Structures are given as C-alpha cells and as structure tokens.
Coordinates of C-alpha atoms in Angstrom, one line a residue:
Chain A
X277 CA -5.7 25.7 4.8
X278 CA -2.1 24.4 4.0
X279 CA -0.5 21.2 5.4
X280 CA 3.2 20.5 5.7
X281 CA 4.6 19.9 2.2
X282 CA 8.1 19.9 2.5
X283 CA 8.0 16.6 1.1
X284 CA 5.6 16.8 -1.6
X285 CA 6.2 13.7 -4.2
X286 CA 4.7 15.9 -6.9
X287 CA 6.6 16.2 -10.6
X288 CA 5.9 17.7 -13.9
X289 CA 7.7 16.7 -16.9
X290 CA 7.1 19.9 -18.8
X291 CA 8.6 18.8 -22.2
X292 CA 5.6 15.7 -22.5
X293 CA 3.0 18.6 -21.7
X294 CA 0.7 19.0 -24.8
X295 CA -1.2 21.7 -22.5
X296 CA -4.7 19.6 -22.3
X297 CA -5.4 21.1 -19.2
X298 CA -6.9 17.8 -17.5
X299 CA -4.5 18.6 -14.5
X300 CA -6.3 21.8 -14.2
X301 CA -9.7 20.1 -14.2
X302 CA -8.8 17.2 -12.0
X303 CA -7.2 18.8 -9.5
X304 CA -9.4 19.9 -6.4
X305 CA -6.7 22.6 -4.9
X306 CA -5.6 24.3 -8.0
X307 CA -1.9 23.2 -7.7
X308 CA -1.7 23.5 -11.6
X309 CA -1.9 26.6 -14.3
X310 CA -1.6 26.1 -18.2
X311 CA 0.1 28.9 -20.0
X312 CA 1.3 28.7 -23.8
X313 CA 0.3 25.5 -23.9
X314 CA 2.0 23.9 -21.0
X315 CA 1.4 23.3 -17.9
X316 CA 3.3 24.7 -14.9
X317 CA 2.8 24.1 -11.0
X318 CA 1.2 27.0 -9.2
X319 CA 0.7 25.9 -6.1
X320 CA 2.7 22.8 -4.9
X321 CA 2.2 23.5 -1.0
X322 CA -1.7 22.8 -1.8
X323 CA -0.9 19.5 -3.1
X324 CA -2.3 16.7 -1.1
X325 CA -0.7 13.4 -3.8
X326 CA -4.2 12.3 -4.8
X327 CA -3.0 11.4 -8.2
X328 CA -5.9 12.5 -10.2
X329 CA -3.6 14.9 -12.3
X330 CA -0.8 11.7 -13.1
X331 CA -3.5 9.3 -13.3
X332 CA -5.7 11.4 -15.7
X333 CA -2.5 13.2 -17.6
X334 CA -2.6 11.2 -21.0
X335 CA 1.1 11.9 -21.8
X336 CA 2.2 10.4 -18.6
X337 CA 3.8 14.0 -18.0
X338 CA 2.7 14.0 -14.2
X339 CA 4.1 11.6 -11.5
X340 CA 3.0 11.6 -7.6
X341 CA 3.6 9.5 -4.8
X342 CA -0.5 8.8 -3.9
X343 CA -2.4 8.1 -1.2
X344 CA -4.6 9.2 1.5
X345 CA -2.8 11.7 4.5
X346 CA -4.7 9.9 7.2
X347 CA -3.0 9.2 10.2
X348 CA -4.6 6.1 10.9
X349 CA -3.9 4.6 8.4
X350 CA 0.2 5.5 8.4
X351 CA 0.0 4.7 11.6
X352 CA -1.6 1.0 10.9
X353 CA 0.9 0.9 8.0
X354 CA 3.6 1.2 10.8
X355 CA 2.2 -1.5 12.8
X356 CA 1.9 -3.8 10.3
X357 CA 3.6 -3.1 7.2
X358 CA 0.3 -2.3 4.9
X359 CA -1.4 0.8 4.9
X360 CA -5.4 0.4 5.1
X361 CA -7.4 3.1 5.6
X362 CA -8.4 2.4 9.3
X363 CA -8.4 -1.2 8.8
X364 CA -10.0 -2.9 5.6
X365 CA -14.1 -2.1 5.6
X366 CA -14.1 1.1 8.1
X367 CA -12.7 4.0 5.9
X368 CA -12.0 6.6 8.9
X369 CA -13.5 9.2 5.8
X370 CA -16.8 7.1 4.8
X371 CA -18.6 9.7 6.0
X372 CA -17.8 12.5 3.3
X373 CA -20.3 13.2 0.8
X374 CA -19.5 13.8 -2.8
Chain B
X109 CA -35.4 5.5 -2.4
X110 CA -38.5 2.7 -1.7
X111 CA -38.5 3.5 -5.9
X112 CA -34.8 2.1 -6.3
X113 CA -35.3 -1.1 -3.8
X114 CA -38.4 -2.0 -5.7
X115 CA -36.3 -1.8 -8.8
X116 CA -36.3 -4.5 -11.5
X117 CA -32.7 -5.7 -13.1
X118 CA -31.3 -5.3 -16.8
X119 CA -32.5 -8.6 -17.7
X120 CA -35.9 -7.9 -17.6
X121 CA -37.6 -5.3 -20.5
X122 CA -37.5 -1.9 -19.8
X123 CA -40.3 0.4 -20.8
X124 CA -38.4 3.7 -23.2
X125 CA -35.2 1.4 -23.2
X126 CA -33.8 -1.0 -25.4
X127 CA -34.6 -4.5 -24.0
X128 CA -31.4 -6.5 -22.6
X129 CA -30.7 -9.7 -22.5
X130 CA -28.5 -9.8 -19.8
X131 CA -26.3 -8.0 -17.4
X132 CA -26.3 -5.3 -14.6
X133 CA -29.2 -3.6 -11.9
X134 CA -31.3 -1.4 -13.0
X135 CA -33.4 0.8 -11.1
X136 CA -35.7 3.8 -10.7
X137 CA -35.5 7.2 -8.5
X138 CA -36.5 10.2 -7.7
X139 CA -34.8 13.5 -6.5
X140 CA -36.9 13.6 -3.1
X141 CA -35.9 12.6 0.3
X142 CA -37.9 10.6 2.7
X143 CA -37.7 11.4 6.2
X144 CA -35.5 7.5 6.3
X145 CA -33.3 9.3 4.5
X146 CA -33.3 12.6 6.4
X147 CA -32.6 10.2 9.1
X148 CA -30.0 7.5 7.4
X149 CA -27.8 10.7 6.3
X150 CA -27.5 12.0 10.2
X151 CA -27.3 8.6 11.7
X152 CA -24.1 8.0 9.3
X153 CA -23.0 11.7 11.0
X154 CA -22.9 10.2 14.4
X155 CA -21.7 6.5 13.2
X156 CA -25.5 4.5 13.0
X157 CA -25.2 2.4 9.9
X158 CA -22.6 3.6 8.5
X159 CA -20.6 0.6 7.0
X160 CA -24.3 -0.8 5.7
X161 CA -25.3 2.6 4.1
X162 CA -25.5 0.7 0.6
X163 CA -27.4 1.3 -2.7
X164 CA -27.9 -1.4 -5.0
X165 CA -25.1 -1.0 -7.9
X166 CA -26.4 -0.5 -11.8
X167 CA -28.0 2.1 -13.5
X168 CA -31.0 4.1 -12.0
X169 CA -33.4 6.1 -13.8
X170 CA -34.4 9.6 -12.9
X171 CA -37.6 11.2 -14.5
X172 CA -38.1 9.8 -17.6
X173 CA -34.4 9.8 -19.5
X174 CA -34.4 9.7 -23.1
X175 CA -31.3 8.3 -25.4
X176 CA -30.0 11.5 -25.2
X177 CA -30.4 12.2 -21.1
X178 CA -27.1 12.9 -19.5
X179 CA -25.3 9.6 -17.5
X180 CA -24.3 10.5 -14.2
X181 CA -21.5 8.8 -12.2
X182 CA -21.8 8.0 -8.7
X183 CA -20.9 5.8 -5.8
X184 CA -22.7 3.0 -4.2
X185 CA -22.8 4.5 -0.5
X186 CA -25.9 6.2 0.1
X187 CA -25.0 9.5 1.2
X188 CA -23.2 10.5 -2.4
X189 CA -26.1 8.8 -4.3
X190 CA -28.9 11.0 -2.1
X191 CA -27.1 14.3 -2.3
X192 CA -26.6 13.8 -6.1
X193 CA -30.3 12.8 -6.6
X194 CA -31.4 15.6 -4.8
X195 CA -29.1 18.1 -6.8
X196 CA -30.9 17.1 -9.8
X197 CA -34.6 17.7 -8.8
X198 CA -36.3 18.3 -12.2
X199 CA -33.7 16.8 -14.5
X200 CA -34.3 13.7 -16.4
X201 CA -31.4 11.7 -16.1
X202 CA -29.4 8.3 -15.9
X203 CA -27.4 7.5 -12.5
X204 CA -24.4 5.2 -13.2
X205 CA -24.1 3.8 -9.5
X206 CA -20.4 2.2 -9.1
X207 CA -19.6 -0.8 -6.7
X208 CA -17.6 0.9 -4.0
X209 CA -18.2 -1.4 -1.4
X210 CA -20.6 1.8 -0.1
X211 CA -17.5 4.0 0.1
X212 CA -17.7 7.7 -0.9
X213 CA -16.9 8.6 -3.9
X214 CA -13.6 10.2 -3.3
X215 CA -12.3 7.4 -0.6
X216 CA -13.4 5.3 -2.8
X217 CA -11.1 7.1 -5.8
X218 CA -8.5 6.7 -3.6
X219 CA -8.6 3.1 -2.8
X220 CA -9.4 2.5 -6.4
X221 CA -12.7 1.0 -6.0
X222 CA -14.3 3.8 -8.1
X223 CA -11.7 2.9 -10.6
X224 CA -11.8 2.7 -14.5
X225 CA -12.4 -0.8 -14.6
X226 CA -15.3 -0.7 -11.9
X227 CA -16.5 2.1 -14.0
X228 CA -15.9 0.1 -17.7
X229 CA -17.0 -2.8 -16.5
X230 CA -20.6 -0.9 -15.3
X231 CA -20.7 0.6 -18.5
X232 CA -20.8 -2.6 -20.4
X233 CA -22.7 -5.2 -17.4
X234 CA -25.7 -2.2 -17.7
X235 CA -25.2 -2.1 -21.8
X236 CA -24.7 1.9 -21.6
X237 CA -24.3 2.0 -25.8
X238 CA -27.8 0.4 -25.9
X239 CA -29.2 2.9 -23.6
X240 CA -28.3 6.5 -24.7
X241 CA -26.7 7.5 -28.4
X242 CA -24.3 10.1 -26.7
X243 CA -20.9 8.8 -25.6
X244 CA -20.3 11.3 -23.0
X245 CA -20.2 10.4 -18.9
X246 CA -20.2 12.9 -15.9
X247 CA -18.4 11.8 -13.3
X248 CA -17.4 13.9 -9.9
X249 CA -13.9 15.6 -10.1
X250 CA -13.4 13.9 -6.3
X251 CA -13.7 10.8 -8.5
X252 CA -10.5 11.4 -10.5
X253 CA -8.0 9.9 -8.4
X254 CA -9.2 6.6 -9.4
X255 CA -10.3 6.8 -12.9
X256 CA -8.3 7.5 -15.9
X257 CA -10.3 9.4 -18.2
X258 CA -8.4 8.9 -21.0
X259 CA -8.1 5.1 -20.6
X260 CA -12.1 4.9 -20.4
X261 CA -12.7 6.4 -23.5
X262 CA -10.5 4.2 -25.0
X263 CA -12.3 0.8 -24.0
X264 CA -15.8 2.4 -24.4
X265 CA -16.0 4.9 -26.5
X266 CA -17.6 7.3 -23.4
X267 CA -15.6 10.2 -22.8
X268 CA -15.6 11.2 -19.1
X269 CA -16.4 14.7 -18.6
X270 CA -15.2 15.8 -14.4
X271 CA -18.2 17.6 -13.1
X272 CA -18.2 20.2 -10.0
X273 CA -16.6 19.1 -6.5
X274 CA -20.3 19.2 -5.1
X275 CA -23.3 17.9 -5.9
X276 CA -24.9 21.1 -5.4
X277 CA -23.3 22.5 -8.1
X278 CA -24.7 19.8 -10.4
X279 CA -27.5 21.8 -12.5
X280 CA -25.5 25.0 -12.7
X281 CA -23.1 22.8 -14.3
X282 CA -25.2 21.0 -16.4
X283 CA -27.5 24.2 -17.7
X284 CA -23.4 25.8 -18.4
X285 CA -23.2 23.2 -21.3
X286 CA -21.1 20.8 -19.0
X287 CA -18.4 23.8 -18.2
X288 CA -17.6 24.3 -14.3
X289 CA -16.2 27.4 -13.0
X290 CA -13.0 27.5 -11.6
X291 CA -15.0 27.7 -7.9
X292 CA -16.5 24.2 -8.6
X293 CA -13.6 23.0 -9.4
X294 CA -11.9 23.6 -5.8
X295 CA -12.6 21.7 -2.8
X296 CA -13.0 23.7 0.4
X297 CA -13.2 22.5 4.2
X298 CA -15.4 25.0 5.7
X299 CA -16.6 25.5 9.4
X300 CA -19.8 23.5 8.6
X301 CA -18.3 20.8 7.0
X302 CA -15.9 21.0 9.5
X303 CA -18.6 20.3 12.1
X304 CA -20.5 17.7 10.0
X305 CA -17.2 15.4 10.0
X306 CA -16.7 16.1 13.6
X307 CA -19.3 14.3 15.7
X308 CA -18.2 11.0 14.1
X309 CA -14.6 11.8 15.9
X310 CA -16.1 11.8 19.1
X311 CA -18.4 9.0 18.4
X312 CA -15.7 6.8 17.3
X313 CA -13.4 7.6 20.5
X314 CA -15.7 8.0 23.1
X315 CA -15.5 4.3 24.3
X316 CA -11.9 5.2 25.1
X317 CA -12.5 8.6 26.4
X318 CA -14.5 7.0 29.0
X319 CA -12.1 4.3 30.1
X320 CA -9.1 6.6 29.7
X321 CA -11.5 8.8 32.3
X322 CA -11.8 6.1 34.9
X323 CA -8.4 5.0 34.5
X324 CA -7.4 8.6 35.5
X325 CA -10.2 8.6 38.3
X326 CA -9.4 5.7 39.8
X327 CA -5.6 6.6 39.6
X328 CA -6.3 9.8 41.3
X329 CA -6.9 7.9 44.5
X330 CA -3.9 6.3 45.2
X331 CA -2.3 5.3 47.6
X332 CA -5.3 4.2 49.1
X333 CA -5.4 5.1 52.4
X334 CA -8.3 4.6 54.4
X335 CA -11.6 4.7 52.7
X336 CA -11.5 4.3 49.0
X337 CA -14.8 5.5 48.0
X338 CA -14.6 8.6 49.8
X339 CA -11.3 9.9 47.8
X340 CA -13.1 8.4 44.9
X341 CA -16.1 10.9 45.5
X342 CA -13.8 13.3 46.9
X343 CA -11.5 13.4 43.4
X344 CA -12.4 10.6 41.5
X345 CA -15.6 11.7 40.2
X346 CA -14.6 15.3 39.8
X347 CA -11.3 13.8 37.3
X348 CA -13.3 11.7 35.2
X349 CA -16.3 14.0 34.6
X350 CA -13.7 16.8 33.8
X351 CA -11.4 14.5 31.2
X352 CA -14.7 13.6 29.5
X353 CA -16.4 16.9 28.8
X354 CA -12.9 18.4 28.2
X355 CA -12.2 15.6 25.7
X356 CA -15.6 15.6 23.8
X357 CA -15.1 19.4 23.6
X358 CA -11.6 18.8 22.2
X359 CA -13.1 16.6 19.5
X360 CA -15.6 19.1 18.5
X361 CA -13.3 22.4 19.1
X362 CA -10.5 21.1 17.3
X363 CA -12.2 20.8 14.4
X364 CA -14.0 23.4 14.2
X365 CA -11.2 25.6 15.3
X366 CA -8.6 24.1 12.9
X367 CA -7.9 27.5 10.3
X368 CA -6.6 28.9 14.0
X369 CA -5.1 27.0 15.8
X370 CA -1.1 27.5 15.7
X371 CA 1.3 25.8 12.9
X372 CA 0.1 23.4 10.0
X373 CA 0.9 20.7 11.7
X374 CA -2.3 18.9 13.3
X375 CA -0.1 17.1 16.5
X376 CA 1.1 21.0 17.7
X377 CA -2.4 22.5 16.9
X378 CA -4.2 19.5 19.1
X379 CA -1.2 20.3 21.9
X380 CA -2.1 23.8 22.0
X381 CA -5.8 23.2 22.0
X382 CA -5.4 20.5 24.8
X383 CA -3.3 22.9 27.1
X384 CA -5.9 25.8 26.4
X385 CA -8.9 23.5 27.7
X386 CA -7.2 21.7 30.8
X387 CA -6.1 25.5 31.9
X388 CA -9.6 26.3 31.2
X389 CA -10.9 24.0 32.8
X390 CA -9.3 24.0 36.0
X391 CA -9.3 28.3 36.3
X392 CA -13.7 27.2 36.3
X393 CA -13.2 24.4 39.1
X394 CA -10.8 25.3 40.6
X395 CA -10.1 22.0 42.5
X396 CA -7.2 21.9 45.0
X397 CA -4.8 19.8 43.1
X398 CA -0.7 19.7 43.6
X399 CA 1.4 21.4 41.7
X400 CA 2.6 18.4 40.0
X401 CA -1.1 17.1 39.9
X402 CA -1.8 20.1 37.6
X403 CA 1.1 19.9 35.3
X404 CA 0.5 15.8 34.9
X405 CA -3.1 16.7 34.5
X406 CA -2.2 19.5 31.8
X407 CA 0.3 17.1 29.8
X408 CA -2.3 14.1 29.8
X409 CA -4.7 16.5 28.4
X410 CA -2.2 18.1 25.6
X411 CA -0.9 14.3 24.7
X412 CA -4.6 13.6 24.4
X413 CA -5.6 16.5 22.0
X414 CA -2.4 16.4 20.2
X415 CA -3.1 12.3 19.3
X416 CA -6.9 13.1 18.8
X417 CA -6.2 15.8 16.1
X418 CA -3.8 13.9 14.4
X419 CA -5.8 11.4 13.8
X420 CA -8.2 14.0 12.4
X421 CA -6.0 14.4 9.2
X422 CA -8.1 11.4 7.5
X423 CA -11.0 13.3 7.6
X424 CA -9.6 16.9 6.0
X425 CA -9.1 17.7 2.4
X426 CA -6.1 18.7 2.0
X427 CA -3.4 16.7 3.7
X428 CA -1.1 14.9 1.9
X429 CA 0.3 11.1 2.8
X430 CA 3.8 12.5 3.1
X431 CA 2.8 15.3 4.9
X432 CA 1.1 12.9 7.5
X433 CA 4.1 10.1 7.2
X434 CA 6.8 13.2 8.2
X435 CA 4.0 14.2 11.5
X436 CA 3.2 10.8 12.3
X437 CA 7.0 9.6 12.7
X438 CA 7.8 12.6 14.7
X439 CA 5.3 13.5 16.8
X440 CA 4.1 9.9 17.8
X441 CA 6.5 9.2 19.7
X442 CA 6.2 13.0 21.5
X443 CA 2.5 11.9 22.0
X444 CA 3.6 8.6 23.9
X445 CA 6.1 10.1 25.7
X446 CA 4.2 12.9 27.1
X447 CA 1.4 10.4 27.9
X448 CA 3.9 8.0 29.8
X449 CA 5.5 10.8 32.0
X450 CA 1.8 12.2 32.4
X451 CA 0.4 8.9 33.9
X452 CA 3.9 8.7 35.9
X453 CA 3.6 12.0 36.8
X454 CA -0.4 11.5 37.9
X455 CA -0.1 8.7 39.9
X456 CA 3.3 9.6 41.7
X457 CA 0.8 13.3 43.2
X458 CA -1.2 10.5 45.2
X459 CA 2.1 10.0 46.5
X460 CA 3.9 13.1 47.1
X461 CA 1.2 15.5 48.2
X462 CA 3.7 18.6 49.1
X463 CA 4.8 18.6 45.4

C-alpha cells in the first residue's frame, strides 16, 4: 500500500555516499538500492519520513523531514501549535507490537 | 513474567555475572506465556490497560546467558517485550529493556524515547562491558528511527546490529549469523494486522458513536408534535441503533478493507466506505424516510467514515507526516462541512416532510 507522497521531504546527497548500505538496512519499505557503491532512491513513493536512514547514515548524506503521519496528532498540532502523538501519554499506535 | 517481577537489581550479586556495585534493574525470564499474559496482550487489543502495560527497565536474563550470549534490545511496554521473549524460546540470551515510558518500540523510535542516549545510558546504568565480552547489540530495525547506530558505537564501544522487522523472525535471524533477508527487513500491514489494530478504533470512539447516535435520534423527532416518545420509538430508536452498528462496522471494514477501497487518500476511501454502508443499510430496512432525510442521513454517514479513517493513518505503516499534513488541511474542512449541512440537512426533514 502507497500513501500520498507528492510531498515527500526525502533527500540523498549522492556525492557524501560511501555505499554502507545502512539506508538499506534501516529502512522498513525499501525506498533505497546501493549500486557501485552508492546509494540511489528506489522507491520514494514508499517513503513514510521516519528518519531511520538520515539518523543512521554516518556521512550525514541523507536528510528527511520526520515524524509520525497520524492524523491525530497533525490535527492536535493544528489546534495547538505542537504536535503530540494523540496527546502526551496516549500514543494513538501503543498498541503495535515490535 | 511472575520470574521478571520477582527480579533482584544490579546492585545486588548475580550468580554467572560479574558482581556490580551499583546501577540499573536486573531481572530474570523465560520465553513462556502465562495465560495473564494471553490475557494482558488482548485486553491492550481492545484498550484494558493499555497505558499501564509496563515492564520493569534493565537487563533480564533468558536461560542461562554466558559472556558471550547475544544482547537483545527491546522496549519497556509489555507487548514488544512478550512477543520477543517468546520468539526466542530455547535461546540463552540477555534482554536490554529500554525506558519508553511502555511505548512500542517503533512509537517509541519515533518520539525518541527509544533513543541512543536511553539506549547508552542502559548500557552503562546495567554495566553491559562487565556482563558479556562481545560488543555487539541487536536491536529491532522499527527501532532505527530513534537510534543512531553509528553514534552508539562511538560512546560504547557496542556496535548495533538492526535485526528483522518482527519478532518472529528473531531465531531465523540469529541461526543466519545475524544476516536478515531482504523479507525481514520490510514491514508489511496485512489483513490480520489490520484487524488486530482495528478493534482499539472502535474502542476508543465508541463513547462518541453513541452520543453522536442519540444526538441524531433525538434530532430525528423534531418538531415535536404531539407525543414525543412515540416518534422517538417510531424513528428514534430505529436512527440510533442503525448509526451505531453502521459505525462499528465502518471501524472494523475500513480497516480491514483498506488495500481496496478507492484512492490513497484515507479521507476519500472512509467517504466511499461510508456511502456504501448507509445505502446498505437502508436498501435492508428500508424505513420510509424523505428524500432529503436519506441524502442528510447518507452525507452524516460519509462525513463520519471519511473522519474515522483518517484518523486511522496513526495506526498504518506506511503513511508519511506530509502525506497526512497535505489530507488533513484539505479534507478536514470537507469533513466539517459535510457534517454541518448533514445535521442542517437532518433536522430541517422533521420539518419539511414532502422533501
């Protein structure tokens, strides 16, 4: 399943890319492929901006606008200028398991 | 998990560890599941408990873990520390279990809770170095959004190795010297987890599905004229039993449903869904509303769906916050609007029964 990613915060400095492949590993949707030693995006429409590939790229090649796409919490963040995740304690996706 | 409550802390010796002086929990567990916990993880399902679903943070045991046992990362909410107990039946291991306020693991990535310095400051409060002669952590690839691998082995020493997506995968993973295959590696939202997130939806609005339902009922019988109770029984009853089973199937369908119904975006697929079940609905009861009556009741219903599946984004995989910023501005104030000529629309049948 895809989600609307017209405005997908998602960039790749290719010329820092050493071609670890952590982006590969991190990433749960496969937006990334490493070929010749660097790393190119894929799949940018699967990208949902967790920022595991920025936050784990050692080279700082990777940048992303993160955060969780949870209504409730945008919404909340309209309302009162901060977004929480449903309000402080009650995480509206506690319920996952992994 | 009676094994992990009973469990001593770091300060006191350890039998096949290294004595500590001071410093983080340490406990003991096993890979079986009680029936409490059987029970805990579908009571969290349907909303029982859910914020209090809490494991001590520290280190646990598993079996009897040598110096050269793996190190598991985990959270601190139940649910993620059961399923990744479980996955390991048989395997002697160390369970890091991180302070995430008993968030998941990858909510808790996300708010930074299961950070690198939650995760840096566990390895050194539970004296990790002391414990094992390996330098190598497994943590859960949901965990990466938080944790910067890189940056952990530099204040450590441990390098963090990302295991599979799911716990289930854990042994395959372990038993494939640490390597995952590119199937671990993805996350995926199928039907039944789907279904497992879904009750919790209509646990968590069902207090206002059934005031939204009366409001509707008791709007139904207006103007009042004559006796109240018996257009309440005449309509009344029929509206608010109708919005309630059609919105508790909407919260399960939509779901469920999601891979088909129309367009990626959540607010147009809830729309659709809505419209499908108030025609549905009224083609099996076939009550003798209005004209207008009907199309209020139909646009109430697709406002409602639309609103309930957008909320539904938080609990997917894959949507992005942009993604959910562009839909929210847009179609929020659709939702509002719909609902405000709906209830217009509604109550103004009571007073123009020709239409």
């Amino acid at each position: 399943m895809k989600y609307l990613s017209k405005d997908v915060s998602l960039r790749l400095d290719v010329d820092r890319c050493t071609g670890c492949k952590m982006c590969t590993v991190v990433c749960p949707h496969g937006v990334f492929a490493v070929e010749n030693q660097k790393a190119r995006i894929l799949d940018r429409d699967a990208c949902m901006e967790c920022g595991a590939c920025a936050l784990n790229c050692p080279v700082a090649a990777i940048a992303v606008n993160s955060g969780v796409g949870c209504a409730e919490a945008i919404i909340n963040g309209l309302l009162t200028g901060q977004e929480t995740c449903c309000g402080g304690d009650t995480c509206c996706c506690a319920p996952k398991a992994s | 998990m009676n094994n992990a409550l009973q469990a001593n802390t770091c300060s006191q010796p350890d039998p096949g560890a290294v004595s500590v002086a001071s410093g983080g929990y340490l406990g003991h567990t096993d890979s079986a599941w009680t029936l409490a916990d059987h029970l805990g993880a579908i009571g969290v399902r349907l909303s029982i408990g859910r914020m209090l679903y809490r494991v001590t943070p520290g280190l646990y045991t598993l079996g009897t873990p040598g110096p050269d046992a793996p190190v598991l990362v985990t959270a601190n909410y139940k649910l993620s520390f059961d399923q990744l107990r479980r996955a390991l039946a048989g395997i002697n291991a160390w369970i890091l279990v991180l302070d995430t306020k008993g968030i998941n693991v990858w909510c808790a990535a996300g708010k930074g809770t299961f950070g690198t310095d939650e995760l840096v400051g566990k390895i050194n409060e539970c004296r990790l170095h002391e414990r094992v002669t390996h330098r190598r952590l497994i943590l859960p690839q949901l965990g990466a959004p938080g944790v910067a691998a890189h940056e952990v082995r530099k204040q450590t020493g441990f390098a963090v190795v990302y295991g599979p997506v799911y716990a289930a995968d854990i042994t395959a993973f372990l038993q494939a010297d640490l390597q995952a295959t590119p199937a671990m590696r993805r996350i995926c939202f199928s039907w039944h987890e789907r279904l497992a997130v879904a009750p919790l939806e209509l646990v968590l609005y069902f207090k206002q599905l059934l005031l939204l339902g009366l409001a509707l009922a008791l709007l139904s019988c207006v103007p009042i004229a004559g006796h109240f109770w018996s257009a309440f029984e005449h309509r009344g009853i029929l509206v608010f039993l109708l919005f309630v089973l059609t919105g508790a199937l909407a919260s399960l369908l939509g779901p469920l449903l999601l891979p088909w119904l129309p367009t990626r975006a959540f607010s147009i697929k809830g729309a659709c869904l809505g419209v499908a079940l108030a025609v549905l609905g009224l083609w099996l009861v076939g009550p003798a509303w209005s004209v207008l009556r009907t199309a209020a009741w139909i646009l109430l219903l697709a406002a409602g769906a639309s609103h309930l599946l957008l909320k539904f984004t938080g609990s997917t995989t894959f949507t992005s916050p942009s993604g959910v910023r562009r839909e929210v501005r847009v179609a929020l104030p659709v939702q509002i609007a719909m609902g405000l000529v709906g209830l217009t629309a509604w109550t103004a049948a009571g007073f123009l029964p020709t239409w």
